[in-house]
XYZ file of C-alpha atoms in Angstrom:
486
model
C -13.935 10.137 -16.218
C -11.575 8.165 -13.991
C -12.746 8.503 -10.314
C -11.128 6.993 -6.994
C -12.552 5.961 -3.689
C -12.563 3.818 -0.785
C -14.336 0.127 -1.634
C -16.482 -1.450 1.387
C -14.938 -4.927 1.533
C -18.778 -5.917 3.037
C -20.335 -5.159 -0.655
C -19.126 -8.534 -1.764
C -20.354 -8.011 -5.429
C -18.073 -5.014 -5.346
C -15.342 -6.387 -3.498
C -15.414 -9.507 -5.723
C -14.693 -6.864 -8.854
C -12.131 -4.708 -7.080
C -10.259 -8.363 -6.917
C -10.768 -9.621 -10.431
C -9.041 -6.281 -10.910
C -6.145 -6.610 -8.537
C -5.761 -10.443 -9.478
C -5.560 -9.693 -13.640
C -3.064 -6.405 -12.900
C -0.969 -8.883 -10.392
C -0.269 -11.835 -12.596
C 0.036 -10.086 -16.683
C 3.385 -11.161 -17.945
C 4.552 -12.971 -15.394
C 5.233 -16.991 -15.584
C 4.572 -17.572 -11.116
C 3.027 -14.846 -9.982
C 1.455 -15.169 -6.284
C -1.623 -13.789 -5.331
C -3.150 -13.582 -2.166
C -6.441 -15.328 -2.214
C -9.569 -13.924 -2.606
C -11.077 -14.855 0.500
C -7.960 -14.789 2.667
C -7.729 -11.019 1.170
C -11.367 -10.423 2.035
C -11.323 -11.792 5.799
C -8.408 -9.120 6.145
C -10.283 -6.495 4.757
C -13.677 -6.983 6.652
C -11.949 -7.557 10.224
C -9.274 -5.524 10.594
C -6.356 -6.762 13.347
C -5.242 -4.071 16.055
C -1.399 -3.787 14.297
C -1.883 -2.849 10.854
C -5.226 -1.106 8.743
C -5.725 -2.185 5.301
C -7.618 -0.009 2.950
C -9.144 -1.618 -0.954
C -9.283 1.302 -3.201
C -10.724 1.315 -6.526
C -10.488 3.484 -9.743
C -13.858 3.234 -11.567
C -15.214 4.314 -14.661
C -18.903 4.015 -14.906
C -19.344 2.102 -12.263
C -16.565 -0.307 -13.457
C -13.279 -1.192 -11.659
C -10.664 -0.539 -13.656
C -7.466 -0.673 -11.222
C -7.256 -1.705 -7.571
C -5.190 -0.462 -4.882
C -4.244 -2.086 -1.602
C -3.436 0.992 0.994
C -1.230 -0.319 3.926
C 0.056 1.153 7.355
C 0.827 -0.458 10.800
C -0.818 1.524 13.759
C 1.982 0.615 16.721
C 5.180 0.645 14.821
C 6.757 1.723 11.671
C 4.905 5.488 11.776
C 6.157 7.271 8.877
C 5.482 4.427 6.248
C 2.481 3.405 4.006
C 2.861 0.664 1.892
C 1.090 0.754 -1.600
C 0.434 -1.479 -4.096
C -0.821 -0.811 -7.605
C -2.584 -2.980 -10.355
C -4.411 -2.200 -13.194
C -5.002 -4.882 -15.960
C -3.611 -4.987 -18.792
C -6.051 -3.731 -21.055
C -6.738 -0.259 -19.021
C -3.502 0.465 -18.653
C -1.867 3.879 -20.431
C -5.022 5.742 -19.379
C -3.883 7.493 -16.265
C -5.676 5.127 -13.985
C -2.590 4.203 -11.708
C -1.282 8.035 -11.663
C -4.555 8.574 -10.392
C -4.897 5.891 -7.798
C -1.306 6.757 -6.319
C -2.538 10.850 -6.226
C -4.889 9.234 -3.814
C -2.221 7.393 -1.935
C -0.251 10.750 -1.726
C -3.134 12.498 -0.183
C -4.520 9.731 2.474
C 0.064 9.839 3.421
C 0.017 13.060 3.951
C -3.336 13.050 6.116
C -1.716 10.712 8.434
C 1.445 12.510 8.445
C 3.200 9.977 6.545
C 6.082 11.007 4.361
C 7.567 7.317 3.018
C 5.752 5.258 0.537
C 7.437 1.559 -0.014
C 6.452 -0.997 -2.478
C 7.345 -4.612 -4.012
C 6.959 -5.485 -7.657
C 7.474 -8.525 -9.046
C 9.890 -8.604 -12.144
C 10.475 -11.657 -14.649
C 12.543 -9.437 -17.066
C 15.339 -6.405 -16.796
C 11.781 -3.862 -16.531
C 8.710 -4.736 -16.549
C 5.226 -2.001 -16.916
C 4.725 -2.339 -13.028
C 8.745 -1.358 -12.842
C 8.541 1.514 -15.144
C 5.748 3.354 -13.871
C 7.254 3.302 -10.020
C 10.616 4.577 -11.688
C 8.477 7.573 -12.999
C 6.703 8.456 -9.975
C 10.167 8.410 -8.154
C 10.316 5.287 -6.377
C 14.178 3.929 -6.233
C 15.035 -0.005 -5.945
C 16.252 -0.722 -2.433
C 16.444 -4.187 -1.858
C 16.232 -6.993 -4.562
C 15.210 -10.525 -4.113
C 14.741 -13.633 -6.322
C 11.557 -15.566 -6.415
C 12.305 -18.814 -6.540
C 9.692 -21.803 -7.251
C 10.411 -25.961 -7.313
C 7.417 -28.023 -8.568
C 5.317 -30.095 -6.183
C 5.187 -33.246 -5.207
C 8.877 -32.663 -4.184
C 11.358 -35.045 -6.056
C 12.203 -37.760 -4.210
C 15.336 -38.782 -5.675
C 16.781 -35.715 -4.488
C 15.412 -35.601 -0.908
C 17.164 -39.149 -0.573
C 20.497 -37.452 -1.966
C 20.056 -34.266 0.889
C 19.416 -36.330 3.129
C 22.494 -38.530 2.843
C 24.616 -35.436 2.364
C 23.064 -33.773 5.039
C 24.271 -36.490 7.516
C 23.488 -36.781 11.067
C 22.172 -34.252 13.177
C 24.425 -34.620 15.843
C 23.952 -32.091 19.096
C 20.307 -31.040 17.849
C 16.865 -32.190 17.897
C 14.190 -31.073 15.936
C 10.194 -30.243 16.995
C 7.639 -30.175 14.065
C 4.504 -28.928 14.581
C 1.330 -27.848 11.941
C -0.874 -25.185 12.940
C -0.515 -22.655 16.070
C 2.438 -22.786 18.126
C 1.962 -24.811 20.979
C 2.205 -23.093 24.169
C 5.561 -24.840 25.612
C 7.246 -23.079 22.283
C 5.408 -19.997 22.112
C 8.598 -17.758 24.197
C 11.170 -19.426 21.939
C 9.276 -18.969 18.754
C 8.572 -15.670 19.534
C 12.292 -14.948 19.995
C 13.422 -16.857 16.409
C 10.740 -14.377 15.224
C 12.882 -11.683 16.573
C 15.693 -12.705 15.513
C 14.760 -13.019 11.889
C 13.507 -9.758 11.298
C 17.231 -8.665 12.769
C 18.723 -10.484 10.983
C 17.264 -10.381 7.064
C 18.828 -8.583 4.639
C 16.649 -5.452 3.791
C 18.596 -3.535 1.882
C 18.023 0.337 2.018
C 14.620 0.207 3.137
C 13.542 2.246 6.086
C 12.425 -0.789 8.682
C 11.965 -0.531 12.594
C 12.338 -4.082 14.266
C 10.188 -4.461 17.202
C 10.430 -7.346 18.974
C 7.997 -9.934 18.850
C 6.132 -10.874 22.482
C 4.105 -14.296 22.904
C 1.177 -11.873 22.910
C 2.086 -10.318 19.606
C 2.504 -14.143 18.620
C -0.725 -15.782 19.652
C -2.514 -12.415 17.566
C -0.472 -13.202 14.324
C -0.933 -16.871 14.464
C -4.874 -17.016 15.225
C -5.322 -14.463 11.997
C -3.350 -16.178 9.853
C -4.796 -20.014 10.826
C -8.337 -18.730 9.589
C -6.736 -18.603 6.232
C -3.370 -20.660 5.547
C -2.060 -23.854 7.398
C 1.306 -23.125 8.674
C 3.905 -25.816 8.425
C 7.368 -25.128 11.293
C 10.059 -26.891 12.382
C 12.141 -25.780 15.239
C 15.601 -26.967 16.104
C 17.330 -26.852 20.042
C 20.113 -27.736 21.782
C 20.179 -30.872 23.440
C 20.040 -28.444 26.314
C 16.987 -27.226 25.236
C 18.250 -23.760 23.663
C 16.635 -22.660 20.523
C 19.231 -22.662 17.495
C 16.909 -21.765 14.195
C 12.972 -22.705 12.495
C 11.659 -23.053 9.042
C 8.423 -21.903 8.447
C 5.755 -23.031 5.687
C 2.607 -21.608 4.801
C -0.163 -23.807 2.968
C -3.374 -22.000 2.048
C -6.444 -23.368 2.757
C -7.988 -22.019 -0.383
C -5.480 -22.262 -3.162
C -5.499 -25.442 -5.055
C -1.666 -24.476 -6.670
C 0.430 -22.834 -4.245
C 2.814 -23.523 -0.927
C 4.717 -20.637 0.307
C 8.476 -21.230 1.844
C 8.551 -18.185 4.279
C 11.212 -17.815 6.649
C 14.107 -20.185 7.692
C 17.016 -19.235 10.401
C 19.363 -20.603 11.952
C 21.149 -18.443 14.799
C 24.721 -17.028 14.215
C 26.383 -19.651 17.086
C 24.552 -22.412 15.659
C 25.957 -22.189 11.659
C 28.032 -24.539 9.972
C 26.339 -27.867 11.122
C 23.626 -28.469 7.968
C 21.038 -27.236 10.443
C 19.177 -25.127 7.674
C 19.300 -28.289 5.534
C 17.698 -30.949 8.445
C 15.232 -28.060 8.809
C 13.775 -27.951 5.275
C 13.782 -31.823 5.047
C 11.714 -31.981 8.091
C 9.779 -29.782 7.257
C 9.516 -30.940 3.671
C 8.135 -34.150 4.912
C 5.318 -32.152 6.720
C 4.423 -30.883 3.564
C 3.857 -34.235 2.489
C 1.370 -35.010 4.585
C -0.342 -32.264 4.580
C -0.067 -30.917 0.748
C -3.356 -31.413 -1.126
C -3.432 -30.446 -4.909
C -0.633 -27.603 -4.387
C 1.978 -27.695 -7.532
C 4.058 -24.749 -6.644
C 6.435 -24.263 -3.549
C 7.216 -20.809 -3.898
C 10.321 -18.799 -1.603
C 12.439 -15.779 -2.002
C 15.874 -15.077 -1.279
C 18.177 -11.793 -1.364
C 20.432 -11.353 -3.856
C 23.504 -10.603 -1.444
C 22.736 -13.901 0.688
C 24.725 -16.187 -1.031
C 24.500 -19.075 1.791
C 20.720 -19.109 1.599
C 21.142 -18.834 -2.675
C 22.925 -22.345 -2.579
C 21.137 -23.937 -0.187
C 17.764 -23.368 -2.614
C 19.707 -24.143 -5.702
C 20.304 -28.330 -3.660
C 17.034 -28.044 -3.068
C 15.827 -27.363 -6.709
C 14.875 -23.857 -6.422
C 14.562 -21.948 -9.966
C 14.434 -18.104 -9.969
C 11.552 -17.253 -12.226
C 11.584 -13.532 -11.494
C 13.055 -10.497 -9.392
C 11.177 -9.231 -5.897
C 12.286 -5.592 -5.955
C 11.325 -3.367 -3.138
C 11.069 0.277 -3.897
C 10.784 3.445 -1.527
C 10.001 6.863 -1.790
C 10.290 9.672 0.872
C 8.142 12.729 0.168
C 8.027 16.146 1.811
C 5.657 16.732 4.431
C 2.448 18.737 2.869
C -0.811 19.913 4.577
C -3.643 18.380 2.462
C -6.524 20.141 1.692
C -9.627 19.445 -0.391
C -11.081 22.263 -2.526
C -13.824 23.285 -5.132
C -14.273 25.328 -8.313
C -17.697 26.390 -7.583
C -19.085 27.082 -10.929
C -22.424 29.236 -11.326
C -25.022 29.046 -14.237
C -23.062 31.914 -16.124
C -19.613 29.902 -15.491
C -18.566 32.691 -13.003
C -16.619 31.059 -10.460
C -16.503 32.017 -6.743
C -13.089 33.176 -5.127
C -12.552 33.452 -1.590
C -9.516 36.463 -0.483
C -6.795 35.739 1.794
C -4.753 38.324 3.646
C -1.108 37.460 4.417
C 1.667 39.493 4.942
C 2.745 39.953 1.466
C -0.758 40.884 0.027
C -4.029 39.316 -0.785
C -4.182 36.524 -2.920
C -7.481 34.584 -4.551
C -8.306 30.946 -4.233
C -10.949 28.509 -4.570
C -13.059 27.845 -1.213
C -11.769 24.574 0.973
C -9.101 23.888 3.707
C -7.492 21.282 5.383
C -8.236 17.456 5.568
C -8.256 15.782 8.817
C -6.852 12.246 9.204
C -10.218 10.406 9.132
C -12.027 11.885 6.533
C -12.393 11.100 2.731
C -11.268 13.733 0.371
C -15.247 14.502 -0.124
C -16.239 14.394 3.592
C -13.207 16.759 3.773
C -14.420 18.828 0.970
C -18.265 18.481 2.416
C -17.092 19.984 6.148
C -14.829 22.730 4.342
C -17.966 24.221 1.905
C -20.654 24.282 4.920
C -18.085 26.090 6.878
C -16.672 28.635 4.813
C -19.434 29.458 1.935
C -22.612 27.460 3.260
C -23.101 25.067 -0.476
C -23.827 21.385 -0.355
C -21.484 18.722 -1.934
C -22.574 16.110 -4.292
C -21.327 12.581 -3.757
C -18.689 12.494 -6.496
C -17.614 15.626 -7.848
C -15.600 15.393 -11.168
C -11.699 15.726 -9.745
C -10.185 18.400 -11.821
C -6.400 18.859 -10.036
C -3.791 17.192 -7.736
C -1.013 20.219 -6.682
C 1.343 19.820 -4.964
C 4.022 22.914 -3.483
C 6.810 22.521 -2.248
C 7.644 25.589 -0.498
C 8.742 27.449 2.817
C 5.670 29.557 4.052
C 2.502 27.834 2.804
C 1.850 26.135 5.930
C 3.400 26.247 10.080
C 4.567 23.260 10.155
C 5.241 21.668 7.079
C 7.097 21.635 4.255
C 4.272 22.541 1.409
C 0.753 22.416 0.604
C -1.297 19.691 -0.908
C -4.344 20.728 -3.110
C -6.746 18.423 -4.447
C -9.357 20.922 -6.298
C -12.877 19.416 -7.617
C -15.732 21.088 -10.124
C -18.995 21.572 -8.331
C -21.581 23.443 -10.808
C -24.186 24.852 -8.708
C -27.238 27.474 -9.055
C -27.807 30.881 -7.498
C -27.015 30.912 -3.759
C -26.238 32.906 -1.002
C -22.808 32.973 0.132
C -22.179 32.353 3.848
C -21.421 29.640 5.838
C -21.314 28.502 9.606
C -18.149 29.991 10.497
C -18.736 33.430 11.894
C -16.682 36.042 10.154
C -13.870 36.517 12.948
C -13.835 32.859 12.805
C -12.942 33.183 9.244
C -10.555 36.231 9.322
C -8.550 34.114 12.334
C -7.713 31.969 8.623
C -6.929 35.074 6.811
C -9.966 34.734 5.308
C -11.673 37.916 4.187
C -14.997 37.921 1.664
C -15.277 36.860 -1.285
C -16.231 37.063 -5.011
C -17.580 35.879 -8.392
C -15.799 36.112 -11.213
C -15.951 35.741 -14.822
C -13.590 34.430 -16.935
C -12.778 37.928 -18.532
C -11.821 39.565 -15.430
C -10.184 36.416 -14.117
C -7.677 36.718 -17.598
C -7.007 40.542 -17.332
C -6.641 41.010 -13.419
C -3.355 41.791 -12.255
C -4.514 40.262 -8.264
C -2.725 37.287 -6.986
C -4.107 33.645 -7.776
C -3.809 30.523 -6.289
C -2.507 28.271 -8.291
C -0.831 31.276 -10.342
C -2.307 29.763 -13.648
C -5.711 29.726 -12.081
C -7.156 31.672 -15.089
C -6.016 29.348 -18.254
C -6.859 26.524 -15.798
C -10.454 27.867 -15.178
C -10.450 28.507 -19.042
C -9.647 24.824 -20.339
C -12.197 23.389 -17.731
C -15.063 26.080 -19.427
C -14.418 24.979 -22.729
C -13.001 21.166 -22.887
C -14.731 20.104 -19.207
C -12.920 17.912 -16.427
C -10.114 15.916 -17.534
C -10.524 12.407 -17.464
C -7.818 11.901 -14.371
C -7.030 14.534 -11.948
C -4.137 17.084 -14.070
C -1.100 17.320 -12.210
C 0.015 21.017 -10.768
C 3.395 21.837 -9.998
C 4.908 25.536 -8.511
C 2.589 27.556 -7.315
């Protein structure tokens, strides 16, 4: 049985598993694939910055992690979106495992009232696995980049030839610096920042630009130094007017790989080989910094030609497609529930009164934003039928309904049902009963799997009785099953 949950980036013995995980899903089948670094990926995890929350999520089987997830969402900007990435190895794949990490994703989204997943996958071919299984969950392709990689030590043959085609910088003068910005930069860098996210293509995805400050600089720059050695040049005026930056990034724990992140150069200041002078200057920064790093690595949009050519003089190769993918979802109340299961496999129903008539579900409610699905599940049983929760209940169903009606407020309802076996108890928990009718909650009852089959009351989910029966006779599936309508 497949089960997902939160990974505590402090248990390093754990957290060094949950990355041997991500790592082997990340780089299968692919000739350059970048991965973050294990202890740049780590530091992130453990101290968390006050823009963005990072969450490591594991699928494990026996105590073995057999896919990873890394669960994204920025805390000051950007409030409908959670990013999402995916990997499961190679040889654990076509077992459910990442249907099963992304039903967590959906639920954790919809706790935080966040309806649009996005995602990059790297492709070398027309489709890759990684590409097929976001086309089936519904993800589209919304913006399309190449990866492009030239081999370290750069040739230097050809930096001679750009440099005596680039010319002479005339009108422009150029600041290199390695490391944190230095202060007498920090406004102007902050405002090429600004301008770059403005200005990259992006495609279809849903982005809000918010300007970068010097504060919002000096934050970004002191996380990333603990990890990666950045590498800029910026170019001004002779006035003293910024006109574009190049930015590097060399890790400080990968032996192979240098990262060519952003270069700009500002609309009024085109057409003078700026973006050329700035890649050769920074180029021979590189040089003196570079240790054992074979591997310059960049990536470029499809649709911007200029920047495609000026890669292609610089000896870029494309070994591979950056897609980014989005999905917007309805907005669903999440709610954890249980199939509480007694030593003669009756199952306990709790009644509901609505307008149209009474209908019978399994005992649970509503997930709050902070909670796991099981502290969710834990709060929900003590308050509504008084029974303890074990630490990892087998997860028997992921619904979700799409409806008008189900919830003020929203769009649908999101179930996530478990299988708790328990002995004789008394019903009756620490909600007092108008607390529970002011739910529409009234009583409850056991039933067996007879009466469940040849009632003619209302169920929730409407095939609540062959669902009940399959989990009697086969047990829990190995991944949550999947529950559409009602």
């Amino acid at each position: 049985m497949i089960i997902v949950r939160e990974i505590d980036p402090a248990d390093l013995a754990l957290f060094d598993e949950w990355y041997d995980a991500l790592r082997a899903g990340v780089v299968a089948g692919r000739e350059a694939a970048l991965v973050v670094g294990q202890e740049a990926l780590g530091f992130s995890l453990r101290t968390p910055g006050p823009l963005k929350r990072r969450i490591a999520v594991g699928a494990f089987e026996d105590d073995r992690v057999l896919g990873a997830m890394l669960f994204e969402y920025r805390l000051t900007d950007n409030l409908d979106i959670v990013e999402v990435e995916i990997d499961v190895p190679p040889q654990h794949r076509r077992r459910g495992i990442g249907t099963a990490l992304w039903q967590w994703a959906v639920t954790r989204a919809a706790q935080l009232g966040r309806t649009i997943f996005q995602s990059e996958i790297g492709v070398p071919g027309e489709s890759s696995p990684g590409s097929a299984f976001a086309e089936r969950l519904g993800l589209t392709v919304e913006h399309v980049e190449d990866h492009l990689v030239v081999p370290l030590p750069y040739d230097e043959a050809r930096l001679d030839e750009l440099r005596w085609s680039a010319g002479t910088l005339d009108g422009y003068r150029l600041t290199s610096w390695a490391g944190v910005c230095p202060p007498e930069h920090q406004q102007a860098y902050a405002d090429l920042h600004t301008a770059m996210d403005e200005d990259v293509p992006t495609g279809g995805m849903t982005r809000e630009v918010v300007p970068w400050t010097v504060e919002k600089l000096q934050a970004s720059e002191q996380r990333v130094d603990r990890n990666y050695l950045a590498l800029v040049t910026m170019a001004h005026t002779l006035s003293g007017a910024p006109a574009g930056y190049t930015l590097m990034y060399l890790p400080r724990a990968d032996a192979e790989h240098a990262q060519q992140d952003d270069t700009l150069v500002l609309r009024d200041h085109r057409g003078h080989n700026l973006g050329t002078h700035l890649k050769l200057a920074n180029l021979d920064q590189l040089a003196k910094h570079r240790t054992t790093q074979r591997f310059l690595h960049t990536w470029t949009a499809l649709s911007n030609a200029p920047m495609q050519k000026v890669n292609a003089r610089f000896g870029f190769r494309s070994v591979e497609q950056n897609r980014e993918l989005e999905l917007t979802c309805p907005r669903l109340r999440p709610a954890a529930r249980a199939l509480v299961v007694d030593p003669d496999d009756r199952i306990l129903l709790v009644r509901f009164e609505f307008d149209d008539g009474p209908l019978w579900a399994t005992p649970g409610g509503g997930l709050e934003a902070d909670e796991t699905l099981i502290e969710g599940l834990r709060r929900e049983l003590r308050e509504e039928i008084g029974l303890e929760t074990p630490d990892d209940p087998p997860h028997l169903w992921h619904q979700e309904v799409v409806a008008e009606g189900h919830a003020t407020g929203y769009d649908g309802v999101l179930n996530e049902v478990f299988l708790i076996r328990t002995g004789p108890f008394t019903v009756g928990g620490t909600l007092t009963e108008a607390e529970l009718q002011a739910e529409n909650l009234h009583g409850h009852r056991w039933w067996t799997l007879s009466e469940l089959q040849s009632a003619e009351d209302r169920f929730a989910p409407r095939s609540l009785p062959s669902l009940v029966e399959s989990v009697l006779r086969n047990g829990p599936p190995t991944i949550p099953l999947a529950l559409g309508g009602v």
